[in-house]
Amino acid sequence: MKGEFTAVIEPAEEGGYWAYCPEVAGANGQGETVEAAKVDLAGAVQLILEDRLEDSLRSLTKDAIRETIAIG
């Protein structure tokens, strides 16, 4: 499964670029080049999604996880 997200990249007033992802609240990045801003943003998106996954798994019991895996 491949997920795609939108990267909005704009010039920063102080130079370089800043970027954000409208689909992932709080995900933003910056860089001296467009490519550097994209890489920074991708890292932010990954960290936020990993954190959300950890949060969702904390409330599950080990039995619930086994059952989900067995069914899935």
mmCIF file of C-alpha atoms in Angstrom:
data_model
loop_
_atom_site.group_PDB
_atom_site.id
_atom_site.type_symbol
_atom_site.label_atom_id
_atom_site.label_comp_id
_atom_site.label_asym_id
_atom_site.label_seq_id
_atom_site.Cartn_x
_atom_site.Cartn_y
_atom_site.Cartn_z
ATOM 1 C CA MET A 1 0.000 0.000 0.000
ATOM 2 C CA LYS A 2 1.365 3.370 -0.998
ATOM 3 C CA GLY A 3 0.195 6.585 0.618
ATOM 4 C CA GLU A 4 0.562 9.975 -0.978
ATOM 5 C CA PHE A 5 0.389 13.336 0.718
ATOM 6 C CA THR A 6 0.330 16.898 -0.545
ATOM 7 C CA ALA A 7 3.403 19.050 -0.031
ATOM 8 C CA VAL A 8 2.823 22.797 -0.199
ATOM 9 C CA ILE A 9 6.173 24.541 -0.621
ATOM 10 C CA GLU A 10 6.583 28.302 -0.562
ATOM 11 C CA PRO A 11 9.535 30.691 -0.509
ATOM 12 C CA ALA A 12 10.375 31.913 2.990
ATOM 13 C CA GLU A 13 10.791 35.663 3.528
ATOM 14 C CA GLU A 14 14.197 35.140 5.140
ATOM 15 C CA GLY A 15 15.368 32.929 2.276
ATOM 16 C CA GLY A 16 15.013 29.268 1.515
ATOM 17 C CA TYR A 17 11.661 27.484 1.538
ATOM 18 C CA TRP A 18 9.117 26.249 4.001
ATOM 19 C CA ALA A 19 6.706 23.388 3.451
ATOM 20 C CA TYR A 20 3.628 21.903 5.063
ATOM 21 C CA CYS A 21 1.323 18.964 4.532
ATOM 22 C CA PRO A 22 -2.393 19.850 4.789
ATOM 23 C CA GLU A 23 -3.388 16.215 5.413
ATOM 24 C CA VAL A 24 -1.144 15.833 8.482
ATOM 25 C CA ALA A 25 -1.721 18.526 11.096
ATOM 26 C CA GLY A 26 1.538 19.886 12.466
ATOM 27 C CA ALA A 27 3.735 18.497 9.692
ATOM 28 C CA ASN A 28 6.014 21.174 8.326
ATOM 29 C CA GLY A 29 9.579 21.504 7.134
ATOM 30 C CA GLN A 30 12.090 23.971 5.833
ATOM 31 C CA GLY A 31 15.222 24.033 3.739
ATOM 32 C CA GLU A 32 17.546 26.118 1.639
ATOM 33 C CA THR A 33 16.220 24.412 -1.509
ATOM 34 C CA VAL A 34 12.847 23.003 -2.559
ATOM 35 C CA GLU A 35 14.298 19.471 -2.364
ATOM 36 C CA ALA A 36 15.675 20.068 1.153
ATOM 37 C CA ALA A 37 12.276 21.374 2.279
ATOM 38 C CA LYS A 38 10.592 18.245 0.831
ATOM 39 C CA VAL A 39 13.012 15.943 2.628
ATOM 40 C CA ASP A 40 12.512 17.799 5.913
ATOM 41 C CA LEU A 41 8.723 17.676 5.481
ATOM 42 C CA ALA A 42 8.786 13.947 4.693
ATOM 43 C CA GLY A 43 10.674 13.336 7.934
ATOM 44 C CA ALA A 44 8.119 15.350 9.898
ATOM 45 C CA VAL A 45 5.200 13.441 8.341
ATOM 46 C CA GLN A 46 6.873 10.121 9.168
ATOM 47 C CA LEU A 47 7.494 11.087 12.801
ATOM 48 C CA ILE A 48 3.930 12.294 13.312
ATOM 49 C CA LEU A 49 2.387 9.177 11.745
ATOM 50 C CA GLU A 50 4.656 6.871 13.770
ATOM 51 C CA ASP A 51 3.630 8.713 16.937
ATOM 52 C CA ARG A 52 -0.061 8.391 16.052
ATOM 53 C CA LEU A 53 0.384 4.660 15.453
ATOM 54 C CA GLU A 54 2.095 4.217 18.842
ATOM 55 C CA ASP A 55 -0.726 6.140 20.540
ATOM 56 C CA SER A 56 -3.397 3.985 18.909
ATOM 57 C CA LEU A 57 -1.640 0.752 19.867
ATOM 58 C CA ARG A 58 -1.175 1.757 23.526
ATOM 59 C CA SER A 59 -4.858 1.339 24.285
ATOM 60 C CA LEU A 60 -5.090 -2.147 22.758
ATOM 61 C CA THR A 61 -4.550 -5.254 24.826
ATOM 62 C CA LYS A 62 -2.208 -7.957 23.596
ATOM 63 C CA ASP A 63 -5.249 -10.178 22.970
ATOM 64 C CA ALA A 64 -6.828 -7.535 20.734
ATOM 65 C CA ILE A 65 -3.669 -7.248 18.685
ATOM 66 C CA ARG A 66 -3.423 -11.029 18.245
ATOM 67 C CA GLU A 67 -7.068 -11.237 17.192
ATOM 68 C CA THR A 68 -6.622 -8.395 14.701
ATOM 69 C CA ILE A 69 -3.604 -10.090 13.163
ATOM 70 C CA ALA A 70 -5.383 -13.470 13.030
ATOM 71 C CA ILE A 71 -8.427 -11.944 11.293
ATOM 72 C CA GLY A 72 -6.461 -9.626 9.009
#
